[in-house]
Short mmCIF file of C-alpha atoms in Angstrom, two decimals:
data_model
loop_
_atom_site.label_atom_id
_atom_site.label_comp_id
_atom_site.label_asym_id
_atom_site.label_seq_id
_atom_site.Cartn_x
_atom_site.Cartn_y
_atom_site.Cartn_z
CA MET A 1 -32.53 9.76 -6.41
CA ALA A 2 -28.81 8.74 -6.14
CA ASN A 3 -27.76 5.40 -8.02
CA LEU A 4 -25.51 3.28 -5.47
CA THR A 5 -25.71 0.05 -6.96
CA GLN A 6 -22.04 -0.44 -6.84
CA LEU A 7 -22.00 0.46 -3.28
CA GLN A 8 -21.94 -3.04 -1.77
CA ALA A 9 -18.65 -4.35 -0.78
CA SER A 10 -16.64 -6.34 -3.33
CA ASP A 11 -17.03 -9.86 -4.14
CA ARG A 12 -13.16 -10.14 -2.95
CA GLY A 13 -14.71 -9.58 0.49
CA ASN A 14 -13.70 -12.54 2.19
CA ASN A 15 -9.96 -11.88 1.91
CA LEU A 16 -10.29 -8.02 3.01
CA PRO A 17 -9.70 -6.50 6.67
CA ASP A 18 -12.72 -6.65 8.77
CA TYR A 19 -13.65 -3.02 9.38
CA GLY A 20 -16.64 -3.82 11.49
CA ARG A 21 -20.11 -3.05 11.28
CA LEU A 22 -19.57 0.35 13.23
CA VAL A 23 -17.03 1.67 10.53
CA GLN A 24 -18.89 0.25 7.82
CA GLY A 25 -21.80 2.00 9.08
CA ILE A 26 -20.11 5.40 9.20
CA LEU A 27 -18.65 4.95 5.65
CA ARG A 28 -22.20 4.20 4.33
CA ALA A 29 -23.80 6.77 6.14
CA TYR A 30 -21.18 9.34 5.06
CA ILE A 31 -21.86 8.06 1.20
CA THR A 32 -25.56 8.50 1.63
CA SER A 33 -25.02 11.80 3.01
CA VAL A 34 -23.20 13.17 0.28
CA ALA A 35 -25.62 12.14 -2.11
CA GLU A 36 -28.11 14.18 -0.63
CA LEU A 37 -25.68 17.18 -0.50
CA LEU A 38 -25.25 16.57 -4.12
CA ASP A 39 -28.95 16.52 -4.68
CA ARG A 40 -29.41 19.76 -3.19
CA ASP A 41 -27.26 21.29 -6.10
CA GLY A 42 -29.01 19.32 -8.62
CA PHE A 43 -26.99 16.51 -9.20
CA GLU A 44 -27.17 12.45 -8.95
CA LEU A 45 -24.62 10.28 -7.53
CA ARG A 46 -23.93 6.85 -9.52
CA ILE A 47 -21.28 4.44 -8.83
CA GLU A 48 -20.63 2.57 -11.80
CA GLY A 49 -18.36 -0.43 -12.55
CA GLN A 50 -16.80 -0.45 -16.02
CA LEU A 51 -13.71 1.87 -16.63
CA ARG A 52 -13.99 1.87 -20.12
CA SER A 53 -17.43 3.84 -19.57
CA TRP A 54 -15.19 6.48 -17.35
CA ARG A 55 -12.96 6.45 -20.63
CA ALA A 56 -15.77 7.34 -22.94
CA VAL A 57 -16.89 10.20 -20.89
CA MET A 58 -13.27 11.69 -20.89
CA GLU A 59 -12.67 11.29 -24.47
CA GLN A 60 -15.56 13.83 -24.77
CA ALA A 61 -14.55 15.76 -21.77
CA SER A 62 -13.81 19.39 -21.95
CA GLY A 63 -10.96 21.33 -20.11
CA THR A 64 -8.44 18.40 -20.13
CA ASP A 65 -5.11 17.32 -21.14
CA GLY A 66 -5.86 13.82 -22.12
CA ILE A 67 -6.87 10.39 -20.44
CA ASN A 68 -5.39 9.20 -17.41
CA PRO A 69 -3.71 5.60 -18.36
CA THR A 70 -4.08 4.56 -14.63
CA PHE A 71 -7.74 3.81 -15.33
CA ASP A 72 -7.59 3.26 -18.88
CA PRO A 73 -7.63 -0.84 -19.42
CA ASP A 74 -6.25 -0.66 -22.56
CA LYS A 75 -3.03 1.15 -21.11
CA SER A 76 -2.38 -0.39 -17.76
CA GLY A 77 -4.56 -3.55 -18.15
CA GLU A 78 -7.69 -4.48 -16.20
CA PRO A 79 -7.33 -4.01 -12.66
CA PRO A 80 -8.63 -7.03 -10.25
CA ASP A 81 -11.61 -4.52 -9.48
CA ALA A 82 -12.48 -0.76 -10.08
CA TYR A 83 -15.19 1.38 -10.12
CA TRP A 84 -15.96 5.08 -10.92
CA LEU A 85 -17.98 7.84 -9.43
CA HIS A 86 -20.56 9.67 -12.10
CA ILE A 87 -21.87 13.03 -10.87
CA VAL A 88 -24.87 13.49 -13.36
CA GLU A 89 -27.04 16.60 -13.60
CA ARG A 90 -30.81 16.07 -13.67
CA SER A 91 -30.63 16.44 -17.54
CA GLY A 92 -28.40 13.18 -17.58
CA ARG A 93 -25.44 15.40 -18.40
CA THR A 94 -22.08 14.45 -17.01
CA ALA A 95 -20.83 17.08 -14.47
CA ALA A 96 -17.93 15.36 -12.90
CA VAL A 97 -16.41 11.90 -12.38
CA MET A 98 -13.65 10.30 -10.66
CA ALA A 99 -12.18 6.33 -10.21
CA GLY A 100 -10.84 4.06 -8.03
CA ARG A 101 -9.00 0.82 -8.64
CA TYR A 102 -7.85 -2.17 -6.53
CA ILE A 103 -4.43 -2.62 -5.59
CA GLU A 104 -3.05 -5.39 -3.39
CA THR A 105 1.02 -5.28 -2.88
CA ASP A 106 3.66 -5.79 -0.32
CA ASP A 107 5.66 -2.72 -1.18
CA TYR A 108 3.54 0.34 -3.19
CA HIS A 109 6.92 1.94 -3.89
CA ASP A 110 8.04 -1.16 -5.95
CA TYR A 111 4.81 -1.19 -7.69
CA VAL A 112 5.11 2.28 -8.89
CA ARG A 113 8.86 1.79 -9.78
CA ARG A 114 7.78 -1.24 -11.84
CA GLY A 115 5.39 1.09 -14.04
CA LEU A 116 2.12 -0.74 -12.93
CA LEU A 117 0.19 2.05 -12.80
CA TRP A 118 0.63 3.29 -16.23
CA SER A 119 1.57 -0.13 -18.20
CA PRO A 120 -0.23 -3.83 -18.02
CA PRO A 121 1.61 -6.41 -15.62
CA GLU A 122 2.35 -8.38 -18.56
CA ALA A 123 4.93 -5.80 -20.26
CA PRO A 124 5.50 -3.44 -17.27
CA ARG A 125 7.45 -0.30 -18.21
CA PRO A 126 9.47 0.74 -15.29
CA VAL A 127 9.42 4.48 -13.93
CA GLU A 128 12.38 6.11 -12.37
CA THR A 129 11.27 7.19 -8.63
CA VAL A 130 13.25 9.05 -5.74
CA LEU A 131 11.13 6.90 -3.46
CA SER A 132 13.09 5.17 -0.85
CA GLY A 133 12.28 2.53 1.68
CA PRO A 134 9.26 0.36 1.77
CA GLY A 135 6.00 1.81 0.85
CA PRO A 136 2.47 1.27 1.76
CA ALA A 137 1.37 -2.32 1.83
CA GLY A 138 -1.68 -4.48 1.98
CA VAL A 139 -4.99 -3.57 0.42
CA LEU A 140 -5.13 -0.41 -1.06
CA SER A 141 -6.95 1.87 -3.82
CA HIS A 142 -5.54 3.90 -6.13
CA CYS A 143 -7.91 7.04 -6.51
CA GLY A 144 -7.63 9.34 -9.15
CA GLY A 145 -9.06 10.48 -12.77
CA LEU A 146 -10.91 13.62 -11.53
CA TRP A 147 -12.65 15.72 -13.74
CA VAL A 148 -15.11 18.35 -13.30
CA ASP A 149 -16.91 19.94 -15.97
CA PRO A 150 -15.96 23.56 -16.68
CA ALA A 151 -19.51 24.74 -16.01
CA HIS A 152 -19.58 23.33 -12.60
CA ARG A 153 -15.99 24.62 -11.27
CA GLY A 154 -16.20 26.74 -8.27
CA ILE A 155 -18.75 25.37 -6.44
CA GLY A 156 -16.86 22.42 -3.94
CA LEU A 157 -17.20 19.36 -6.39
CA SER A 158 -13.32 19.30 -6.66
CA TRP A 159 -13.50 19.08 -2.70
CA LEU A 160 -16.15 16.62 -2.15
CA ILE A 161 -15.56 14.26 -4.92
CA PRO A 162 -12.17 12.86 -3.62
CA ARG A 163 -13.15 12.48 -0.16
CA LEU A 164 -15.95 10.68 -1.35
CA ASN A 165 -14.15 8.21 -3.63
CA HIS A 166 -11.91 7.31 -0.29
CA ALA A 167 -14.94 6.46 1.40
CA VAL A 168 -16.46 4.43 -1.38
CA ALA A 169 -13.08 2.60 -1.84
CA ALA A 170 -13.10 2.19 1.67
CA HIS A 171 -16.55 0.78 2.18
CA ARG A 172 -15.99 -1.59 -1.03
CA TRP A 173 -12.42 -3.11 -0.27
CA GLY A 174 -11.78 -2.63 3.33
CA VAL A 175 -8.85 -0.65 2.37
CA ASP A 176 -5.68 -0.40 4.75
CA GLY A 177 -5.12 2.99 2.59
CA ILE A 178 -5.54 5.20 -0.34
CA VAL A 179 -2.74 5.95 -2.67
CA GLY A 180 -2.62 8.83 -5.54
CA VAL A 181 -0.16 10.67 -7.37
CA VAL A 182 -0.32 14.54 -8.03
CA PHE A 183 1.82 17.15 -10.21
CA ASP A 184 4.02 19.61 -8.40
CA ARG A 185 1.79 22.30 -9.92
CA LEU A 186 -1.00 20.82 -8.07
CA LEU A 187 0.93 20.36 -4.70
CA ALA A 188 1.56 24.09 -5.20
CA LYS A 189 -1.84 25.30 -5.15
CA GLY A 190 -2.49 23.24 -2.10
CA VAL A 191 -4.71 20.54 -3.76
CA PRO A 192 -3.71 17.33 -2.10
CA THR A 193 -4.32 18.97 0.98
CA ALA A 194 -6.83 21.55 1.02
CA ASN A 195 -8.96 19.44 -1.84
CA TYR A 196 -8.26 15.85 -1.04
CA GLY A 197 -7.51 15.88 2.82
CA VAL A 198 -4.39 13.80 2.36
CA PRO A 199 -1.69 13.71 5.30
CA ASP A 200 1.20 12.09 3.36
CA VAL A 201 2.73 13.78 0.47
CA ARG A 202 6.20 12.87 -0.68
CA LEU A 203 8.18 13.65 -3.72
CA CYS A 204 8.10 10.24 -6.30
CA VAL A 205 9.34 11.20 -9.64
CA ASP A 206 12.04 14.08 -10.48
CA GLY A 207 12.95 13.78 -13.94
CA TRP A 208 11.85 12.04 -17.11
CA PHE A 209 8.58 10.80 -16.84
CA TRP A 210 7.51 8.76 -19.87
CA PRO A 211 4.00 8.62 -19.51
CA THR A 212 3.66 12.50 -20.39
CA GLY A 213 6.96 12.37 -22.19
CA ARG A 214 8.78 15.33 -20.55
CA GLN A 215 10.40 16.01 -17.13
CA GLU A 216 8.14 15.98 -14.24
CA ARG A 217 8.03 16.61 -10.51
CA MET A 218 5.18 14.30 -9.26
CA PHE A 219 4.35 13.44 -5.55
CA GLN A 220 3.00 10.26 -3.97
CA THR A 221 -0.22 10.65 -1.62
CA PHE A 222 -0.92 8.20 0.94
CA THR A 223 -3.94 8.32 3.38
CA PRO A 224 -4.11 5.67 5.94
CA ALA A 225 -7.05 4.01 6.79
CA ASP A 226 -7.32 5.15 10.17
CA PHE A 227 -6.93 8.74 9.33
CA LEU A 228 -9.53 8.36 6.25
CA ILE A 229 -12.01 6.94 8.75
CA LYS A 230 -11.61 9.71 11.36
CA ARG A 231 -11.76 12.48 8.51
CA THR A 232 -15.29 10.99 7.17
CA TRP A 233 -16.40 10.97 10.60
CA ASP A 234 -15.67 14.44 11.10
CA ASP A 235 -16.80 15.42 7.75
CA LEU A 236 -20.29 13.45 8.30
CA GLU A 237 -20.88 15.44 11.49
CA LYS A 238 -20.42 18.76 9.64
CA ILE A 239 -22.62 17.67 6.72
CA ARG A 240 -25.26 16.57 9.40
CA ALA A 241 -25.19 19.73 11.35
CA GLY A 242 -25.20 21.53 8.36
CA GLY A 243 -28.77 21.44 7.75
CA ASP A 244 -29.60 22.95 4.11
CA LYS A 245 -26.11 24.00 3.50
CA LYS A 246 -24.75 23.25 0.05
CA MET A 247 -21.36 22.08 -1.28
CA ARG A 248 -19.87 25.29 -1.38
CA ASP A 249 -20.47 26.21 2.41
CA PHE A 250 -18.42 22.98 3.33
CA ALA A 251 -15.39 23.44 0.54
CA PRO A 252 -12.46 25.77 1.89
CA ILE A 253 -11.88 26.62 -1.85
CA ALA A 254 -15.24 27.01 -3.25
CA ARG A 255 -15.33 30.55 -2.90
CA LYS A 256 -12.18 30.94 -4.95
CA ARG A 257 -13.37 30.50 -8.63
CA ASN A 258 -10.86 29.31 -11.05
CA ASP A 259 -11.25 29.43 -14.83
CA GLU A 260 -8.49 26.69 -15.32
CA PRO A 261 -9.34 23.10 -15.16
CA ALA A 262 -10.25 21.98 -11.48
CA VAL A 263 -7.53 19.38 -11.67
CA HIS A 264 -5.11 20.92 -14.47
CA ASN A 265 -2.77 17.75 -16.07
CA LEU A 266 -3.82 15.33 -13.07
CA THR A 267 -6.39 13.66 -15.91
CA VAL A 268 -2.90 12.81 -17.63
CA VAL A 269 -1.49 10.56 -15.19
CA PRO A 270 -2.03 10.29 -11.70
#
């Protein structure tokens, strides 16, 4: 059975946008349907609240390039609120994880330039970006930190979990949008668009990037709330109409099994 004890809306709720009962119902129905879909492949969905527990999993994970500092409280500070998705085999072994953290800002581009994704607010370390103009604003969730156990890659988890993560963040915080960061090598593979279903991808860093200690090309992703809700509803209808179909039947990339990490280097930094 799915463990959805962290699914309830955050205690920050009184200050959040009001999605209304219909939208909240769609999001909850989608999350429940995904939990049932995961169960068909022998997995349990748990929604957990301590990012240090996510870090503990990542410290033991195989097929990664490190721990994403965005979700490591010792690197980027304690966020106002956060959670992580824990996909578990029936044996109790971790099959996949992904995280979300709460951000409230008047200008996300400025938030990124100040380095607040990768350093604590009391000692921010700026990042040189190529972003121009004001960025997304309001209540946002930065979603990332995806890892899929190599034993379970190629069955659709890297397609399903990011979409699930967006829905959990929206249900929890009533977000104005979802933000993230991907490296150019993932963009070339269509990961943000095909896997995550992200409509807005733009160049963010093109040069020296201190969190990785090398030259990088990185892209900001943004999924506005209206697009997220429409995509979630469409996905929910497909899952409901799919009967006993499994993840691989819905994920466009699942049939192209890849022996490389499902999210190569994304665990270092988005």
